[in-house]
Amino acid sequence: MINEYVSRKVALKDMQPCAICSKPSTTVLYNASGPDWLYTCDIHLQDNLQFTIPIYSKEYNDAVAQLKVVKRKMDTLISAQSRLGSWDGWVTKIFTKKDKEKKDGSESTEPAPAEPADVPLEVKEDADTLLETQAMYRKLLDEVTELQGKNRKYELAKIMFESRVQRKKTEQMNRERYRKEQENYSNTDPKELLQKHVFPSVPQQETQ
Ligand SMILES: [Zn+2]
């Protein structure tokens, strides 16, 4: 059995106790490769890595990667803008100094501050680029949030999954025993046998 569960909704009449807190729930995590399933409240599926880890779509991962690129660009532009701020400060200082020199008519002994070499003049034009980048960042962030909300695929936390696998094995052993009993005691009333072995039935997805 592979560790891949999809969250599904069942009808209200089919709700069963949550595997975590035992409250009745209409959400079931279904694993077709088992098949295996367990009921859970929706709340346990959110930020609860000790229980489930979301398996996101390629679309989601691509959007996150793009978001990182845009974030880096945004940070670079922001730091360039703040350098421009200090460059502006440098210009102001020069003018203030010239004014002072005119007034007392003497050369200042204070050396002129060095012009920061790494501030390109096109940084000002980058202010517009920064606004565009920030808008793109917000748009991507919304997209990532939406795709995150849409996710239905989960992986169970390791210990949790191992206990499901163990449970599955026990269930299979029981089925096997049931089959053998049927063979050995073909005269036994099938109803009686069924009462001895109650097998869970696969949850039906709610029809909408
Ligand atoms: Zn619960």
PDB file of C-alpha atoms and ligand atoms in Angstrom:
ATOM      1  CA  MET A   1       0.000   0.000   0.000  1.00  0.00           C
ATOM      2  CA  ILE A   2       1.362   3.420  -0.923  1.00  0.00           C
ATOM      3  CA  ASN A   3       1.115   6.413   1.403  1.00  0.00           C
ATOM      4  CA  GLU A   4      -1.318   8.533  -0.583  1.00  0.00           C
ATOM      5  CA  TYR A   5      -4.708   9.556   0.750  1.00  0.00           C
ATOM      6  CA  VAL A   6      -7.359  11.748  -0.840  1.00  0.00           C
ATOM      7  CA  SER A   7      -9.847  13.638   1.304  1.00  0.00           C
ATOM      8  CA  ARG A   8     -13.475  12.970   0.403  1.00  0.00           C
ATOM      9  CA  LYS A   9     -16.841  13.957   1.765  1.00  0.00           C
ATOM     10  CA  VAL A  10     -19.494  11.431   2.717  1.00  0.00           C
ATOM     11  CA  ALA A  11     -23.175  12.058   3.286  1.00  0.00           C
ATOM     12  CA  LEU A  12     -24.269  13.230   6.729  1.00  0.00           C
ATOM     13  CA  LYS A  13     -25.953   9.876   7.387  1.00  0.00           C
ATOM     14  CA  ASP A  14     -22.639   8.085   6.772  1.00  0.00           C
ATOM     15  CA  MET A  15     -20.516  10.121   9.134  1.00  0.00           C
ATOM     16  CA  GLN A  16     -18.189   8.293  11.487  1.00  0.00           C
ATOM     17  CA  PRO A  17     -15.947   9.135  14.450  1.00  0.00           C
ATOM     18  CA  CYS A  18     -12.794  11.098  13.692  1.00  0.00           C
ATOM     19  CA  ALA A  19      -9.610   9.002  14.108  1.00  0.00           C
ATOM     20  CA  ILE A  20      -8.015  11.792  16.140  1.00  0.00           C
ATOM     21  CA  CYS A  21     -10.723  13.173  18.423  1.00  0.00           C
ATOM     22  CA  SER A  22     -13.686  10.767  17.913  1.00  0.00           C
ATOM     23  CA  LYS A  23     -16.100  13.554  16.950  1.00  0.00           C
ATOM     24  CA  PRO A  24     -18.433  12.433  14.142  1.00  0.00           C
ATOM     25  CA  SER A  25     -17.097  13.612  10.792  1.00  0.00           C
ATOM     26  CA  THR A  26     -18.123  13.556   7.121  1.00  0.00           C
ATOM     27  CA  THR A  27     -14.532  13.826   5.869  1.00  0.00           C
ATOM     28  CA  VAL A  28     -12.734  10.614   5.052  1.00  0.00           C
ATOM     29  CA  LEU A  29      -9.141  10.124   3.935  1.00  0.00           C
ATOM     30  CA  TYR A  30      -9.245   7.406   1.320  1.00  0.00           C
ATOM     31  CA  ASN A  31      -6.309   5.381   0.040  1.00  0.00           C
ATOM     32  CA  ALA A  32      -7.223   3.421  -3.103  1.00  0.00           C
ATOM     33  CA  SER A  33      -4.031   1.331  -2.984  1.00  0.00           C
ATOM     34  CA  GLY A  34      -5.111  -0.325   0.310  1.00  0.00           C
ATOM     35  CA  PRO A  35      -7.885   0.254   0.181  1.00  0.00           C
ATOM     36  CA  ASP A  36      -7.608   2.046   3.475  1.00  0.00           C
ATOM     37  CA  TRP A  37      -9.547   4.940   4.952  1.00  0.00           C
ATOM     38  CA  LEU A  38      -9.956   6.901   8.104  1.00  0.00           C
ATOM     39  CA  TYR A  39     -12.355   9.617   9.122  1.00  0.00           C
ATOM     40  CA  THR A  40     -11.026  12.957  10.306  1.00  0.00           C
ATOM     41  CA  CYS A  41     -12.210  16.465  11.139  1.00  0.00           C
ATOM     42  CA  ASP A  42     -11.139  18.991   8.470  1.00  0.00           C
ATOM     43  CA  ILE A  43      -9.293  20.980  11.111  1.00  0.00           C
ATOM     44  CA  HIS A  44      -6.733  18.181  11.688  1.00  0.00           C
ATOM     45  CA  LEU A  45      -5.710  18.413   8.034  1.00  0.00           C
ATOM     46  CA  GLN A  46      -4.491  21.972   8.462  1.00  0.00           C
ATOM     47  CA  ASP A  47      -0.905  22.559   9.619  1.00  0.00           C
ATOM     48  CA  ASN A  48      -0.765  19.268  11.436  1.00  0.00           C
ATOM     49  CA  LEU A  49       2.350  17.561  10.111  1.00  0.00           C
ATOM     50  CA  GLN A  50       2.286  14.976  12.895  1.00  0.00           C
ATOM     51  CA  PHE A  51      -0.853  13.640  11.243  1.00  0.00           C
ATOM     52  CA  THR A  52      -0.828  14.493   7.551  1.00  0.00           C
ATOM     53  CA  ILE A  53       1.558  16.108   5.095  1.00  0.00           C
ATOM     54  CA  PRO A  54      -0.107  17.717   2.041  1.00  0.00           C
ATOM     55  CA  ILE A  55       0.960  16.387  -1.371  1.00  0.00           C
ATOM     56  CA  TYR A  56       0.701  19.470  -3.541  1.00  0.00           C
ATOM     57  CA  SER A  57       0.092  19.593  -7.291  1.00  0.00           C
ATOM     58  CA  LYS A  58       2.788  20.496  -9.825  1.00  0.00           C
ATOM     59  CA  GLU A  59       0.819  23.678 -10.456  1.00  0.00           C
ATOM     60  CA  TYR A  60       1.185  24.597  -6.768  1.00  0.00           C
ATOM     61  CA  ASN A  61       4.921  23.805  -6.643  1.00  0.00           C
ATOM     62  CA  ASP A  62       5.504  25.820  -9.837  1.00  0.00           C
ATOM     63  CA  ALA A  63       3.631  28.786  -8.374  1.00  0.00           C
ATOM     64  CA  VAL A  64       5.700  28.576  -5.161  1.00  0.00           C
ATOM     65  CA  ALA A  65       8.948  28.463  -7.189  1.00  0.00           C
ATOM     66  CA  GLN A  66       7.821  31.499  -9.199  1.00  0.00           C
ATOM     67  CA  LEU A  67       6.850  33.273  -5.983  1.00  0.00           C
ATOM     68  CA  LYS A  68      10.387  32.770  -4.628  1.00  0.00           C
ATOM     69  CA  VAL A  69      11.926  34.265  -7.795  1.00  0.00           C
ATOM     70  CA  VAL A  70       9.622  37.299  -7.648  1.00  0.00           C
ATOM     71  CA  LYS A  71      10.323  37.705  -3.917  1.00  0.00           C
ATOM     72  CA  ARG A  72      14.090  37.775  -4.584  1.00  0.00           C
ATOM     73  CA  LYS A  73      13.637  40.364  -7.328  1.00  0.00           C
ATOM     74  CA  MET A  74      11.441  42.427  -5.019  1.00  0.00           C
ATOM     75  CA  ASP A  75      14.024  42.286  -2.201  1.00  0.00           C
ATOM     76  CA  THR A  76      16.818  43.351  -4.590  1.00  0.00           C
ATOM     77  CA  LEU A  77      14.743  46.286  -5.833  1.00  0.00           C
ATOM     78  CA  ILE A  78      13.845  47.286  -2.276  1.00  0.00           C
ATOM     79  CA  SER A  79      17.488  47.271  -1.188  1.00  0.00           C
ATOM     80  CA  ALA A  80      18.439  49.244  -4.341  1.00  0.00           C
ATOM     81  CA  GLN A  81      15.750  51.762  -3.419  1.00  0.00           C
ATOM     82  CA  SER A  82      17.090  52.089   0.096  1.00  0.00           C
ATOM     83  CA  ARG A  83      20.598  52.633  -1.323  1.00  0.00           C
ATOM     84  CA  LEU A  84      19.104  55.354  -3.499  1.00  0.00           C
ATOM     85  CA  GLY A  85      17.802  56.841  -0.280  1.00  0.00           C
ATOM     86  CA  SER A  86      21.324  57.024   1.117  1.00  0.00           C
ATOM     87  CA  TRP A  87      22.615  58.414  -2.204  1.00  0.00           C
ATOM     88  CA  ASP A  88      20.029  61.196  -1.940  1.00  0.00           C
ATOM     89  CA  GLY A  89      21.311  61.810   1.581  1.00  0.00           C
ATOM     90  CA  TRP A  90      24.855  62.080   0.223  1.00  0.00           C
ATOM     91  CA  VAL A  91      23.800  64.722  -2.339  1.00  0.00           C
ATOM     92  CA  THR A  92      22.047  66.733   0.383  1.00  0.00           C
ATOM     93  CA  LYS A  93      25.215  66.626   2.494  1.00  0.00           C
ATOM     94  CA  ILE A  94      27.358  67.990  -0.377  1.00  0.00           C
ATOM     95  CA  PHE A  95      25.019  70.928  -0.945  1.00  0.00           C
ATOM     96  CA  THR A  96      24.869  71.719   2.768  1.00  0.00           C
ATOM     97  CA  LYS A  97      28.656  71.641   2.911  1.00  0.00           C
ATOM     98  CA  LYS A  98      28.998  73.988  -0.102  1.00  0.00           C
ATOM     99  CA  ASP A  99      26.622  76.435   1.563  1.00  0.00           C
ATOM    100  CA  LYS A 100      28.710  76.308   4.723  1.00  0.00           C
ATOM    101  CA  GLU A 101      31.953  76.869   2.751  1.00  0.00           C
ATOM    102  CA  LYS A 102      30.452  79.951   1.083  1.00  0.00           C
ATOM    103  CA  LYS A 103      29.502  81.387   4.445  1.00  0.00           C
ATOM    104  CA  ASP A 104      32.805  81.117   6.326  1.00  0.00           C
ATOM    105  CA  GLY A 105      34.983  81.339   3.167  1.00  0.00           C
ATOM    106  CA  SER A 106      37.379  78.672   4.363  1.00  0.00           C
ATOM    107  CA  GLU A 107      38.116  75.201   3.055  1.00  0.00           C
ATOM    108  CA  SER A 108      36.723  72.527   5.268  1.00  0.00           C
ATOM    109  CA  THR A 109      39.337  70.051   6.486  1.00  0.00           C
ATOM    110  CA  GLU A 110      36.707  67.389   6.528  1.00  0.00           C
ATOM    111  CA  PRO A 111      37.153  65.148   3.480  1.00  0.00           C
ATOM    112  CA  ALA A 112      34.189  64.968   1.121  1.00  0.00           C
ATOM    113  CA  PRO A 113      32.291  61.720   1.566  1.00  0.00           C
ATOM    114  CA  ALA A 114      33.002  59.249  -1.207  1.00  0.00           C
ATOM    115  CA  GLU A 115      30.277  58.784  -3.771  1.00  0.00           C
ATOM    116  CA  PRO A 116      28.841  55.299  -3.487  1.00  0.00           C
ATOM    117  CA  ALA A 117      29.971  53.671  -6.696  1.00  0.00           C
ATOM    118  CA  ASP A 118      27.361  50.954  -6.739  1.00  0.00           C
ATOM    119  CA  VAL A 119      24.251  53.115  -7.148  1.00  0.00           C
ATOM    120  CA  PRO A 120      23.176  53.114 -10.776  1.00  0.00           C
ATOM    121  CA  LEU A 121      21.197  56.165 -11.841  1.00  0.00           C
ATOM    122  CA  GLU A 122      18.495  54.005 -13.402  1.00  0.00           C
ATOM    123  CA  VAL A 123      17.563  52.964  -9.891  1.00  0.00           C
ATOM    124  CA  LYS A 124      14.942  55.716  -9.966  1.00  0.00           C
ATOM    125  CA  GLU A 125      13.271  54.075 -12.931  1.00  0.00           C
ATOM    126  CA  ASP A 126      13.354  50.874 -10.923  1.00  0.00           C
ATOM    127  CA  ALA A 127      10.798  52.369  -8.543  1.00  0.00           C
ATOM    128  CA  ASP A 128       8.125  51.608 -11.166  1.00  0.00           C
ATOM    129  CA  THR A 129       9.522  48.122 -11.650  1.00  0.00           C
ATOM    130  CA  LEU A 130       9.318  47.658  -7.890  1.00  0.00           C
ATOM    131  CA  LEU A 131       5.624  48.577  -7.860  1.00  0.00           C
ATOM    132  CA  GLU A 132       4.957  46.131 -10.701  1.00  0.00           C
ATOM    133  CA  THR A 133       6.956  43.430  -8.940  1.00  0.00           C
ATOM    134  CA  GLN A 134       5.067  43.980  -5.694  1.00  0.00           C
ATOM    135  CA  ALA A 135       1.746  43.673  -7.548  1.00  0.00           C
ATOM    136  CA  MET A 136       2.938  40.447  -9.200  1.00  0.00           C
ATOM    137  CA  TYR A 137       4.055  39.120  -5.813  1.00  0.00           C
ATOM    138  CA  ARG A 138       0.620  39.728  -4.285  1.00  0.00           C
ATOM    139  CA  LYS A 139      -1.069  38.058  -7.259  1.00  0.00           C
ATOM    140  CA  LEU A 140       1.170  34.980  -6.987  1.00  0.00           C
ATOM    141  CA  LEU A 141       0.674  34.841  -3.234  1.00  0.00           C
ATOM    142  CA  ASP A 142      -3.115  34.747  -3.763  1.00  0.00           C
ATOM    143  CA  GLU A 143      -2.689  31.993  -6.348  1.00  0.00           C
ATOM    144  CA  VAL A 144      -0.521  29.920  -3.987  1.00  0.00           C
ATOM    145  CA  THR A 145      -3.059  30.360  -1.158  1.00  0.00           C
ATOM    146  CA  GLU A 146      -5.915  29.315  -3.450  1.00  0.00           C
ATOM    147  CA  LEU A 147      -4.087  26.213  -4.717  1.00  0.00           C
ATOM    148  CA  GLN A 148      -3.160  25.332  -1.144  1.00  0.00           C
ATOM    149  CA  GLY A 149      -6.839  25.485  -0.192  1.00  0.00           C
ATOM    150  CA  LYS A 150      -7.782  23.273  -3.146  1.00  0.00           C
ATOM    151  CA  ASN A 151      -5.374  20.479  -2.182  1.00  0.00           C
ATOM    152  CA  ARG A 152      -7.039  17.133  -1.403  1.00  0.00           C
ATOM    153  CA  LYS A 153      -4.011  14.819  -1.430  1.00  0.00           C
ATOM    154  CA  TYR A 154      -2.170  13.879   1.737  1.00  0.00           C
ATOM    155  CA  GLU A 155       0.549  11.621   2.994  1.00  0.00           C
ATOM    156  CA  LEU A 156       0.113  10.224   6.500  1.00  0.00           C
ATOM    157  CA  ALA A 157       2.877  10.911   9.022  1.00  0.00           C
ATOM    158  CA  LYS A 158       5.288   7.948   9.209  1.00  0.00           C
ATOM    159  CA  ILE A 159       4.127   6.430  12.524  1.00  0.00           C
ATOM    160  CA  MET A 160       0.494   6.934  11.583  1.00  0.00           C
ATOM    161  CA  PHE A 161       0.984   5.221   8.220  1.00  0.00           C
ATOM    162  CA  GLU A 162       2.894   2.311   9.758  1.00  0.00           C
ATOM    163  CA  SER A 163       0.006   1.670  12.133  1.00  0.00           C
ATOM    164  CA  ARG A 164      -2.404   1.702   9.159  1.00  0.00           C
ATOM    165  CA  VAL A 165      -0.213  -0.834   7.310  1.00  0.00           C
ATOM    166  CA  GLN A 166      -0.171  -3.044  10.422  1.00  0.00           C
ATOM    167  CA  ARG A 167      -3.931  -2.756  10.730  1.00  0.00           C
ATOM    168  CA  LYS A 168      -4.313  -3.692   7.076  1.00  0.00           C
ATOM    169  CA  LYS A 169      -2.175  -6.800   7.596  1.00  0.00           C
ATOM    170  CA  THR A 170      -4.310  -7.895  10.555  1.00  0.00           C
ATOM    171  CA  GLU A 171      -7.449  -7.326   8.506  1.00  0.00           C
ATOM    172  CA  GLN A 172      -6.065  -9.411   5.638  1.00  0.00           C
ATOM    173  CA  MET A 173      -5.172 -12.194   8.067  1.00  0.00           C
ATOM    174  CA  ASN A 174      -8.727 -12.129   9.377  1.00  0.00           C
ATOM    175  CA  ARG A 175     -10.115 -12.329   5.856  1.00  0.00           C
ATOM    176  CA  GLU A 176      -7.845 -15.231   5.102  1.00  0.00           C
ATOM    177  CA  ARG A 177      -9.005 -17.029   8.249  1.00  0.00           C
ATOM    178  CA  TYR A 178     -12.594 -16.332   7.263  1.00  0.00           C
ATOM    179  CA  ARG A 179     -12.031 -17.795   3.803  1.00  0.00           C
ATOM    180  CA  LYS A 180     -10.455 -20.927   5.304  1.00  0.00           C
ATOM    181  CA  GLU A 181     -13.273 -21.341   7.788  1.00  0.00           C
ATOM    182  CA  GLN A 182     -15.720 -21.134   4.917  1.00  0.00           C
ATOM    183  CA  GLU A 183     -13.825 -23.869   3.110  1.00  0.00           C
ATOM    184  CA  ASN A 184     -13.447 -26.106   6.160  1.00  0.00           C
ATOM    185  CA  TYR A 185     -16.948 -25.701   7.437  1.00  0.00           C
ATOM    186  CA  SER A 186     -18.942 -25.390   4.277  1.00  0.00           C
ATOM    187  CA  ASN A 187     -21.945 -26.578   6.216  1.00  0.00           C
ATOM    188  CA  THR A 188     -21.840 -23.638   8.585  1.00  0.00           C
ATOM    189  CA  ASP A 189     -24.614 -21.119   8.090  1.00  0.00           C
ATOM    190  CA  PRO A 190     -23.067 -18.244   6.067  1.00  0.00           C
ATOM    191  CA  LYS A 191     -25.049 -15.765   8.119  1.00  0.00           C
ATOM    192  CA  GLU A 192     -23.484 -17.045  11.300  1.00  0.00           C
ATOM    193  CA  LEU A 193     -20.030 -16.739   9.758  1.00  0.00           C
ATOM    194  CA  LEU A 194     -20.726 -13.189   8.669  1.00  0.00           C
ATOM    195  CA  GLN A 195     -21.775 -12.292  12.180  1.00  0.00           C
ATOM    196  CA  LYS A 196     -18.472 -13.575  13.480  1.00  0.00           C
ATOM    197  CA  HIS A 197     -16.519 -11.495  10.968  1.00  0.00           C
ATOM    198  CA  VAL A 198     -17.747  -8.008  10.416  1.00  0.00           C
ATOM    199  CA  PHE A 199     -15.773  -6.297   7.682  1.00  0.00           C
ATOM    200  CA  PRO A 200     -15.885  -2.554   7.194  1.00  0.00           C
ATOM    201  CA  SER A 201     -17.391  -1.393   3.933  1.00  0.00           C
ATOM    202  CA  VAL A 202     -15.709   1.148   1.652  1.00  0.00           C
ATOM    203  CA  PRO A 203     -17.043   4.664   2.313  1.00  0.00           C
ATOM    204  CA  GLN A 204     -19.254   6.015  -0.430  1.00  0.00           C
ATOM    205  CA  GLN A 205     -18.424   9.434  -1.727  1.00  0.00           C
ATOM    206  CA  GLU A 206     -21.257  11.893  -1.294  1.00  0.00           C
ATOM    207  CA  THR A 207     -23.138  12.476  -4.530  1.00  0.00           C
ATOM    208  CA  GLN A 208     -23.575  16.158  -5.209  1.00  0.00           C
TER     209      GLN A 208
HETATM  210 ZN    ZN B   1     -11.336  15.269  15.066  1.00  0.00          ZN
END
